[in-house]
Coordinates of C-alpha atoms (C1' of nucleotides) in Angstrom, one line a residue:
Chain A
M908 CA 2.1 -8.9 7.5
L909 CA -0.2 -11.2 5.6
D910 CA 2.0 -14.0 6.9
M911 CA 0.9 -13.2 10.5
A912 CA -2.7 -13.3 9.5
I913 CA -2.4 -16.6 7.7
L914 CA -0.5 -18.2 10.6
G915 CA -3.2 -16.9 12.9
L916 CA -5.9 -18.6 10.9
L917 CA -3.9 -21.8 10.5
E918 CA -3.5 -21.9 14.3
E919 CA -7.2 -22.6 14.5
K920 CA -7.4 -25.2 11.8
D921 CA -5.8 -26.4 8.5
L922 CA -6.8 -24.5 5.5
H923 CA -6.0 -24.1 1.8
G924 CA -5.4 -20.8 0.1
Y925 CA -8.8 -20.2 -1.2
E926 CA -10.3 -20.9 2.2
I927 CA -7.9 -18.6 3.8
R928 CA -9.0 -15.8 1.6
R929 CA -12.6 -16.5 2.3
Q930 CA -12.0 -16.6 6.0
L931 CA -10.3 -13.2 5.9
R932 CA -13.0 -11.8 3.7
D933 CA -15.9 -13.2 5.6
N934 CA -14.7 -12.8 9.1
L935 CA -12.7 -9.5 9.0
G936 CA -14.7 -8.3 6.1
I937 CA -13.9 -4.7 5.1
L938 CA -10.6 -4.8 6.9
A939 CA -9.0 -7.6 4.9
N940 CA -10.1 -8.5 1.4
V941 CA -6.8 -9.8 0.3
S942 CA -5.8 -10.7 -3.3
F943 CA -4.8 -14.1 -4.4
G944 CA -1.7 -12.5 -5.7
S945 CA -0.8 -12.0 -2.1
I946 CA -2.1 -15.2 -0.6
Y947 CA -0.3 -17.7 -2.7
P948 CA 3.2 -16.1 -2.6
A949 CA 2.7 -15.7 1.1
L950 CA 2.0 -19.4 1.5
S951 CA 5.0 -20.2 -0.6
R952 CA 7.2 -18.0 1.6
L953 CA 5.8 -19.6 4.8
E954 CA 6.4 -23.1 3.3
K955 CA 9.9 -22.3 2.3
T956 CA 10.8 -21.1 5.8
G957 CA 9.1 -24.1 7.3
A958 CA 6.4 -22.2 9.2
V959 CA 3.8 -24.3 7.4
V960 CA 3.6 -27.6 5.6
A961 CA 1.5 -28.4 2.6
T962 CA -0.5 -31.6 2.9
E963 CA -2.5 -33.3 0.2
D964 CA -6.2 -33.1 0.3
Q965 CA -7.1 -36.5 1.8
A966 CA -10.7 -36.2 0.9
T967 CA -10.7 -37.8 -2.5
P968 CA -13.3 -40.5 -2.3
A969 CA -15.2 -40.8 -5.6
T970 CA -14.0 -40.9 -9.2
D971 CA -10.4 -42.0 -8.8
A972 CA -8.8 -40.5 -11.9
S973 CA -5.2 -41.3 -11.0
A974 CA -5.0 -44.1 -13.5
P975 CA -1.8 -43.8 -15.6
A976 CA -3.4 -43.5 -19.0
P977 CA -7.2 -43.6 -19.1
P978 CA -8.1 -44.8 -22.6
T979 CA -10.4 -41.9 -23.3
G980 CA -10.1 -42.6 -27.0
S981 CA -9.7 -38.8 -27.4
L982 CA -6.2 -37.7 -28.1
S983 CA -6.9 -34.1 -27.1
G984 CA -8.3 -35.5 -23.8
E985 CA -5.2 -37.4 -23.1
L986 CA -3.0 -34.4 -23.9
A987 CA -5.1 -32.3 -21.6
V988 CA -4.6 -34.8 -18.8
L989 CA -0.8 -34.9 -19.4
R990 CA -0.6 -31.2 -19.5
A991 CA -2.4 -30.9 -16.2
R992 CA -0.1 -33.5 -14.7
R993 CA 3.0 -31.7 -15.9
H994 CA 1.8 -28.5 -14.3
T995 CA 0.6 -30.0 -11.1
P996 CA 3.0 -32.7 -10.0
T997 CA 2.5 -32.5 -6.3
R998 CA -1.2 -31.7 -6.2
S999 CA -4.0 -34.2 -5.6
R1000 CA -6.8 -34.6 -8.0
R1001 CA -8.8 -31.6 -6.9
G1002 CA -5.7 -29.5 -6.8
K1003 CA -6.2 -28.6 -3.2
K1004 CA -3.2 -27.9 -1.1
V1005 CA -4.1 -27.9 2.6
Y1006 CA -1.6 -26.1 4.8
R1007 CA -0.9 -27.0 8.4
I1008 CA 1.0 -24.8 10.8
T1009 CA 4.2 -26.2 12.3
E1010 CA 5.8 -25.7 15.7
K1011 CA 8.2 -23.2 14.1
G1012 CA 5.2 -21.6 12.5
R1013 CA 3.6 -21.0 15.9
L1014 CA 6.8 -19.4 17.1
V1015 CA 7.0 -17.2 14.0
F1016 CA 3.4 -16.2 14.6
T1017 CA 4.1 -15.1 18.1
E1018 CA 7.1 -13.1 17.0
L1019 CA 5.3 -11.4 14.2
L1020 CA 2.5 -10.5 16.5
A1021 CA 4.7 -9.1 19.2
E1022 CA 7.3 -7.3 17.0
S1023 CA 7.3 -3.6 17.3
G1024 CA 6.9 -3.0 13.5
S1025 CA 3.9 -3.0 11.3
V1026 CA 2.0 -0.4 13.3
D1027 CA 2.3 2.5 10.9
D1028 CA 0.0 0.9 8.4
A1029 CA -3.7 0.9 9.3
R1030 CA -4.2 -2.4 7.6
S1031 CA -1.3 -4.2 9.3
F1032 CA -2.3 -2.7 12.7
G1033 CA -5.9 -3.8 12.2
L1034 CA -4.8 -7.4 11.5
K1035 CA -2.7 -7.4 14.6
V1036 CA -5.6 -6.2 16.7
A1037 CA -7.8 -8.9 15.1
F1038 CA -5.4 -11.5 16.5
A1039 CA -4.7 -9.7 19.7
R1040 CA -6.2 -12.4 21.8
H1041 CA -3.0 -14.4 21.3
L1042 CA -1.0 -11.6 22.9
A1043 CA -0.1 -11.2 26.6
P1044 CA -2.1 -8.4 28.2
Q1045 CA 1.0 -6.3 28.6
A1046 CA 2.0 -6.7 24.9
R1047 CA -1.5 -5.9 23.9
L1048 CA -1.5 -2.7 25.8
T1049 CA 1.9 -1.8 24.4
L1050 CA 0.6 -2.4 20.9
L1051 CA -2.4 -0.1 21.3
E1052 CA -0.3 2.6 22.9
R1053 CA 2.3 2.5 20.2
R1054 CA -0.3 2.9 17.6
R1055 CA -1.9 5.8 19.5
A1056 CA 1.4 7.5 19.8
I1057 CA 2.0 7.3 16.0
L1058 CA -1.4 8.7 15.2
V1059 CA -1.1 11.5 17.7
Q1060 CA 2.3 12.4 16.2
R1061 CA 1.0 12.2 12.7
L1062 CA -1.9 14.5 13.6
A1063 CA 0.5 17.0 15.2
E1064 CA 2.8 17.1 12.2
A1065 CA 0.0 17.5 9.8
G1066 CA -0.9 20.3 12.2
A1067 CA -2.1 23.8 11.1
H1068 CA -4.1 23.2 7.9
N1069 CA -2.6 25.1 5.1
P1070 CA -4.7 28.2 4.2
D1071 CA -3.7 28.4 0.6
L1072 CA -5.4 25.1 -0.3
D1073 CA -8.6 25.0 -2.4
V1074 CA -11.9 23.7 -1.1
Y1075 CA -11.4 20.1 -2.3
A1076 CA -7.9 19.6 -1.0
R1077 CA -8.8 21.2 2.3
S1078 CA -11.9 19.1 2.6
V1079 CA -10.0 15.8 2.1
V1080 CA -7.2 16.8 4.4
Q1081 CA -9.7 17.8 7.1
H1082 CA -11.6 14.6 6.7
T1083 CA -8.5 12.5 6.9
A1084 CA -7.5 14.3 10.1
D1085 CA -11.0 13.7 11.5
S1086 CA -10.7 10.0 10.7
V1087 CA -7.4 9.8 12.6
T1088 CA -8.9 11.6 15.5
Q1089 CA -11.7 9.1 15.6
D1090 CA -9.1 6.3 15.4
I1091 CA -7.4 7.8 18.5
T1092 CA -10.7 7.9 20.3
W1093 CA -11.3 4.3 19.5
L1094 CA -7.9 3.4 20.7
D1095 CA -8.5 5.3 23.9
R1096 CA -11.5 3.2 24.6
L1097 CA -9.6 0.0 23.9
I1098 CA -6.8 1.1 26.1
A1099 CA -9.1 2.0 29.0
T1100 CA -10.8 -1.3 28.8
E1101 CA -7.5 -3.0 28.6
R1102 CA -6.1 -1.3 31.6
A1103 CA -9.3 -2.0 33.6
T1104 CA -9.0 -5.7 33.0
F1105 CA -5.3 -5.7 33.6
H1106 CA -5.3 -4.2 37.1
P1107 CA -9.0 -3.7 38.0
A1108 CA -8.3 -2.4 41.5
A1109 CA -5.3 -0.1 41.2
A1110 CA -6.7 1.5 38.1
E1111 CA -7.0 4.9 39.6
L1112 CA -3.6 4.8 41.3
T1113 CA -1.3 3.7 38.4
Y1114 CA -3.3 5.9 36.2
E1115 CA -1.2 8.1 33.8
G1116 CA 2.1 6.8 35.1
D1117 CA 5.4 5.7 33.9
I1118 CA 4.9 4.6 30.3
R1119 CA 8.5 3.7 29.6
Chain B
M1265 CA -1.4 7.2 -8.9
L1266 CA 1.6 9.1 -7.6
D1267 CA 2.1 10.2 -11.2
M1268 CA -1.1 12.1 -11.1
A1269 CA -0.2 13.9 -7.9
I1270 CA 3.2 14.8 -9.2
L1271 CA 1.8 16.2 -12.5
G1272 CA -0.7 18.1 -10.5
L1273 CA 2.0 19.8 -8.5
L1274 CA 4.1 20.4 -11.5
E1275 CA 1.2 22.1 -13.2
E1276 CA 1.6 24.9 -10.7
K1277 CA 5.4 25.3 -10.9
D1278 CA 8.6 23.5 -11.7
L1279 CA 9.9 21.3 -8.8
H1280 CA 12.6 18.8 -8.0
G1281 CA 12.0 15.5 -6.3
Y1282 CA 12.7 16.5 -2.8
E1283 CA 10.5 19.5 -3.1
I1284 CA 7.7 17.4 -4.5
R1285 CA 7.8 15.2 -1.5
R1286 CA 7.8 18.2 0.8
Q1287 CA 4.9 19.8 -1.0
L1288 CA 2.9 16.6 -0.7
R1289 CA 3.8 16.2 3.0
D1290 CA 3.3 19.8 4.0
N1291 CA 0.2 20.5 2.0
L1292 CA -1.7 17.3 2.0
G1293 CA -0.1 16.2 5.3
I1294 CA -1.5 13.0 6.7
L1295 CA -2.9 12.0 3.4
A1296 CA 0.3 11.8 1.5
N1297 CA 3.6 11.3 3.1
V1298 CA 5.2 9.5 0.2
S1299 CA 8.5 7.7 0.2
F1300 CA 11.5 8.7 -2.0
G1301 CA 11.4 5.1 -3.1
S1302 CA 8.2 6.1 -4.8
I1303 CA 8.9 9.6 -5.9
Y1304 CA 12.1 9.1 -7.9
P1305 CA 10.9 6.0 -9.9
A1306 CA 7.7 7.9 -10.6
L1307 CA 9.7 10.9 -12.0
S1308 CA 11.8 8.5 -14.1
R1309 CA 8.6 7.0 -15.4
L1310 CA 7.1 10.4 -16.3
E1311 CA 10.3 11.5 -17.9
K1312 CA 10.6 8.3 -20.0
T1313 CA 7.1 8.8 -21.3
G1314 CA 7.7 12.5 -22.0
A1315 CA 5.2 13.8 -19.5
V1316 CA 7.9 15.8 -17.9
V1317 CA 11.4 17.1 -18.8
A1318 CA 14.3 17.4 -16.4
T1319 CA 16.0 20.8 -16.5
E1320 CA 19.2 21.9 -14.8
D1321 CA 19.0 24.0 -11.7
Q1322 CA 19.5 27.4 -13.2
A1323 CA 19.6 29.2 -9.9
T1324 CA 23.3 29.2 -9.2
P1325 CA 24.0 32.9 -8.6
A1326 CA 26.7 33.3 -6.1
T1327 CA 30.0 31.4 -5.9
D1328 CA 30.2 30.5 -9.5
A1329 CA 32.0 27.2 -9.3
S1330 CA 31.5 26.2 -12.9
A1331 CA 35.0 27.3 -14.0
P1332 CA 36.7 24.4 -15.7
A1333 CA 39.7 24.3 -13.4
P1334 CA 39.5 26.7 -10.5
P1335 CA 43.0 27.1 -9.3
T1336 CA 42.2 26.2 -5.7
G1337 CA 45.8 25.3 -5.1
S1338 CA 44.4 22.3 -3.2
L1339 CA 44.8 19.1 -5.1
S1340 CA 42.2 17.3 -3.0
G1341 CA 39.7 20.0 -3.8
E1342 CA 40.3 19.6 -7.5
L1343 CA 39.8 15.9 -7.2
A1344 CA 36.6 16.3 -5.2
V1345 CA 35.3 18.5 -8.0
L1346 CA 36.2 16.0 -10.6
R1347 CA 34.7 13.1 -8.7
A1348 CA 31.5 15.0 -8.3
R1349 CA 31.5 15.8 -12.0
R1350 CA 32.1 12.1 -12.9
H1351 CA 29.2 11.0 -10.7
T1352 CA 26.8 13.7 -11.8
P1353 CA 27.4 14.4 -15.5
T1354 CA 23.9 15.8 -16.2
R1355 CA 23.3 17.4 -12.8
S1356 CA 24.3 21.0 -11.9
R1357 CA 26.5 21.8 -9.0
R1358 CA 23.9 21.3 -6.3
G1359 CA 22.7 18.1 -7.8
K1360 CA 19.2 19.4 -8.3
K1361 CA 17.1 18.1 -11.2
V1362 CA 14.2 20.4 -11.7
Y1363 CA 11.2 18.9 -13.5
R1364 CA 8.9 20.8 -15.8
I1365 CA 5.6 19.5 -17.1
T1366 CA 5.2 19.2 -20.8
E1367 CA 2.1 19.6 -23.0
K1368 CA 1.8 15.8 -23.1
G1369 CA 2.1 15.8 -19.4
R1370 CA -0.8 18.1 -19.0
L1371 CA -2.8 15.8 -21.2
V1372 CA -1.7 12.7 -19.2
F1373 CA -2.7 14.5 -16.0
T1374 CA -6.2 15.2 -17.3
E1375 CA -6.6 11.6 -18.3
L1376 CA -5.3 10.2 -15.1
L1377 CA -7.6 12.5 -13.1
A1378 CA -10.6 11.6 -15.2
E1379 CA -10.1 7.9 -15.6
S1380 CA -12.5 5.7 -13.8
G1381 CA -9.9 3.6 -11.9
S1382 CA -8.0 4.4 -8.7
V1383 CA -11.1 4.9 -6.6
D1384 CA -10.9 1.7 -4.6
D1385 CA -8.0 2.8 -2.6
A1386 CA -8.6 5.5 0.0
R1387 CA -5.2 7.0 -0.7
S1388 CA -5.6 7.2 -4.5
F1389 CA -9.1 8.6 -4.1
G1390 CA -7.9 11.2 -1.6
L1391 CA -5.3 12.4 -4.0
K1392 CA -7.8 12.7 -6.8
V1393 CA -10.1 14.8 -4.6
A1394 CA -7.1 16.9 -3.6
F1395 CA -6.7 17.9 -7.3
A1396 CA -10.4 17.8 -8.1
R1397 CA -10.4 21.5 -8.9
H1398 CA -8.9 20.6 -12.3
L1399 CA -12.0 18.5 -13.1
A1400 CA -15.1 19.5 -14.8
P1401 CA -18.1 19.8 -12.4
Q1402 CA -19.7 16.7 -14.0
A1403 CA -16.6 14.6 -13.7
R1404 CA -16.2 15.7 -10.2
L1405 CA -19.6 14.6 -9.3
T1406 CA -19.2 11.3 -11.0
L1407 CA -15.9 10.7 -9.1
L1408 CA -17.6 11.3 -5.7
E1409 CA -20.6 9.1 -6.6
R1410 CA -18.4 6.3 -7.8
R1411 CA -16.5 6.3 -4.6
R1412 CA -19.6 6.4 -2.6
A1413 CA -21.1 3.5 -4.4
I1414 CA -18.0 1.4 -3.7
L1415 CA -18.0 2.2 0.0
V1416 CA -21.7 1.4 0.3
Q1417 CA -21.2 -1.9 -1.5
R1418 CA -18.2 -2.7 0.7
L1419 CA -20.2 -2.0 3.8
A1420 CA -23.1 -4.1 2.6
E1421 CA -20.8 -7.1 1.8
A1422 CA -19.1 -6.9 5.1
G1423 CA -22.6 -6.9 6.4
A1424 CA -23.8 -8.9 9.4
H1425 CA -20.9 -8.9 11.8
N1426 CA -19.9 -12.4 12.5
P1427 CA -20.9 -13.4 16.1
D1428 CA -18.2 -16.0 16.6
L1429 CA -15.4 -13.3 16.6
D1430 CA -13.6 -12.4 19.8
V1431 CA -13.7 -9.0 21.4
Y1432 CA -10.7 -7.6 19.6
A1433 CA -11.5 -8.8 16.1
R1434 CA -15.1 -7.6 16.5
S1435 CA -13.9 -4.3 17.8
V1436 CA -11.6 -3.6 14.9
V1437 CA -14.1 -4.7 12.3
Q1438 CA -16.8 -2.6 13.9
H1439 CA -14.5 0.4 14.0
T1440 CA -13.5 0.0 10.4
A1441 CA -17.1 -0.2 9.4
D1442 CA -17.8 3.0 11.4
S1443 CA -14.9 4.7 9.6
V1444 CA -16.4 3.7 6.2
T1445 CA -19.8 5.0 7.3
Q1446 CA -18.2 8.3 8.2
D1447 CA -16.5 8.4 4.9
I1448 CA -19.9 8.0 3.2
T1449 CA -21.3 10.8 5.3
W1450 CA -18.5 13.0 4.2
L1451 CA -19.0 12.1 0.6
D1452 CA -22.7 12.9 0.9
R1453 CA -21.9 16.4 2.1
L1454 CA -19.5 16.9 -0.7
I1455 CA -22.0 15.6 -3.3
A1456 CA -24.7 17.8 -1.9
T1457 CA -22.5 20.9 -2.2
E1458 CA -21.4 19.8 -5.6
R1459 CA -25.0 19.4 -6.8
A1460 CA -26.0 22.7 -5.3
T1461 CA -23.3 24.6 -7.2
F1462 CA -24.0 22.7 -10.3
H1463 CA -27.7 23.6 -10.6
P1464 CA -28.4 25.9 -7.8
A1465 CA -32.1 26.5 -8.8
A1466 CA -33.3 23.1 -9.6
A1467 CA -31.8 21.6 -6.6
E1468 CA -35.1 20.6 -5.0
L1469 CA -36.5 19.3 -8.2
T1470 CA -33.8 16.9 -9.3
Y1471 CA -33.3 15.9 -5.7
E1472 CA -33.0 12.2 -5.2
G1473 CA -33.6 11.4 -8.8
D1474 CA -32.3 9.3 -11.6
I1475 CA -28.7 8.4 -10.5
R1476 CA -27.9 6.4 -13.6
Chain C
dA865 C1' 39.6 27.0 12.1
dT866 C1' 37.9 22.7 11.8
dT867 C1' 35.2 19.0 13.1
dT868 C1' 30.6 17.7 13.7
dC869 C1' 25.9 17.6 12.7
dA870 C1' 21.4 18.4 10.4
dT871 C1' 19.4 19.3 6.1
dT872 C1' 19.0 19.0 1.2
dA873 C1' 19.2 16.0 -2.6
dT874 C1' 19.2 11.9 -5.7
dA875 C1' 19.2 7.0 -6.4
dT876 C1' 18.8 2.0 -5.9
dC877 C1' 17.5 -2.5 -3.8
dG878 C1' 14.7 -6.1 -1.9
dG879 C1' 10.4 -7.3 -0.5
dT880 C1' 5.2 -7.0 -0.4
dT881 C1' 0.9 -6.3 -2.3
dC882 C1' -2.3 -5.6 -6.0
dG883 C1' -4.9 -6.5 -10.2
dA884 C1' -5.1 -9.0 -14.3
dT885 C1' -4.7 -13.2 -16.4
dA886 C1' -4.4 -18.3 -17.3
dT887 C1' -5.9 -22.8 -16.3
dA888 C1' -8.8 -26.4 -14.8
dG889 C1' -12.1 -29.3 -12.0
dC890 C1' -16.7 -29.4 -10.5
dG891 C1' -21.8 -28.8 -9.7
dT892 C1' -26.1 -26.9 -11.1
dT893 C1' -29.4 -25.4 -14.2
dG894 C1' -31.6 -24.7 -18.4
Chain D
dC1289 C1' -25.1 -31.8 -22.7
dA1290 C1' -23.8 -27.3 -23.0
dA1291 C1' -23.3 -23.1 -20.6
dC1292 C1' -22.3 -21.0 -16.6
dG1293 C1' -20.6 -19.9 -12.1
dC1294 C1' -17.9 -21.4 -8.3
dT1295 C1' -13.8 -23.5 -6.4
dA1296 C1' -8.9 -23.6 -6.7
dT1297 C1' -4.0 -22.7 -7.7
dA1298 C1' -0.5 -20.0 -9.9
dT1299 C1' 2.2 -16.4 -12.2
dC1300 C1' 3.2 -11.8 -14.1
dG1301 C1' 4.2 -6.9 -14.2
dA1302 C1' 3.7 -2.8 -11.9
dA1303 C1' 3.6 0.1 -7.8
dC1304 C1' 5.0 1.4 -3.4
dC1305 C1' 7.5 1.1 0.8
dG1306 C1' 11.5 1.2 4.0
dA1307 C1' 16.2 0.8 4.3
dT1308 C1' 20.4 2.2 2.6
dA1309 C1' 24.2 4.6 0.1
dT1310 C1' 26.1 8.8 -1.4
dA1311 C1' 27.3 13.5 -1.3
dA1312 C1' 26.9 18.6 -1.0
dT1313 C1' 25.8 22.4 1.9
dG1314 C1' 25.4 25.4 5.9
dA1315 C1' 25.3 26.2 10.8
dA1316 C1' 26.7 25.2 15.3
dA1317 C1' 30.0 23.4 18.5
dT1318 C1' 34.6 22.8 20.0

DNA sequence: ATTTCATTATATCGGTTCGATATAGCGTTG
DNA sequence: CAACGCTATATCGAACCGATATAATGAAAT
């Protein structure tokens, strides 16, 4: 799921891991404050499958420290340099690895965005919606309806609130149900808007029709 | 986190894995439909640390099939029995492993419930609230306030919604923020009730006072 | 009667995410 | 110039999920 979001960001411009996290955090705020422990493995995955390529940070103007053995005079200094080298063979001086999306990556992104899965989780669904502008109107509508169906079903199954629950359990269950209800309302608004823009004229005719 | 919930259920009565899942699903419904891939490892964990003990299913009244070599006359029948025995050396006939909470388990439960962590995640927090009746009034209040503080901070950090977001991203972010706001409102109600029951008389005096 | 099916029941596997931790370069500020 | 905070990458263990395998049981269908 993170993969999709990362590819979505890289579609706009090349970024490195730290920036990706910032973008997610700053732009999508509450929805996606993702850990580095997720970001970097995700980038490795994507690189391994060829969806992205890691390029060196070309912006290394001042203080060229790539000399083989800078005679610092300090032994510990030299050792530190070597240790750093050993640990970061492919990285540039600043240690920035800028990632660029490939053609395959663009394909993968489209697939991930359009695939039927990843709708059960609120987080994953939210991320999909956040990048829904890359979807065809039809696929967008389908996505929203699929999520709606899941929430409705979940609400129905939870159903009749158990009477032998104490105040706290009942309260939290009720509140969760209310949240889901609000989610559905939100989806209904989105779906309505979506339908209106899709066929603005025949809106009243095709209304409530043959959904599969 | 699951550990706490499981111990909470076992505090009421002995249960086996399948039942634990059902209880969570049926009672807490939407909030906690937990996978078996979480339940069974959790039970193993708890057993390993001695928080629970696995007992045999003693309820095997009718059709006593524990005879060493029931003369079924059918060879395949005998073989089936033996194969079942081989695969389930510690399990009873039905394969049920009923878990009972230990004294240490009760202690662990109290600790898990009272610990300051596991409040960032909506799920974990929900589960804690669901078992909040086992908490002291003070600890209960603290739990609710801690969660509230986190949500408020999260909302503040998300802050000024980015203007250069498209309709979809903006919509999902806004909706998420609304949900969090509703969560806070809910918490406020709970906190108010909690305070009222804690010191019913001085409610108006200590009102809006020295929260840490 | 027996096959078939749904339910009950336990268990493991691979993959994803998180939180914590380690490391280090860099810029600002005291 | 030392201390601090931000930028930046990376890895680790633990938790959880979804899928899958296995098997016993009971009821319904044939």
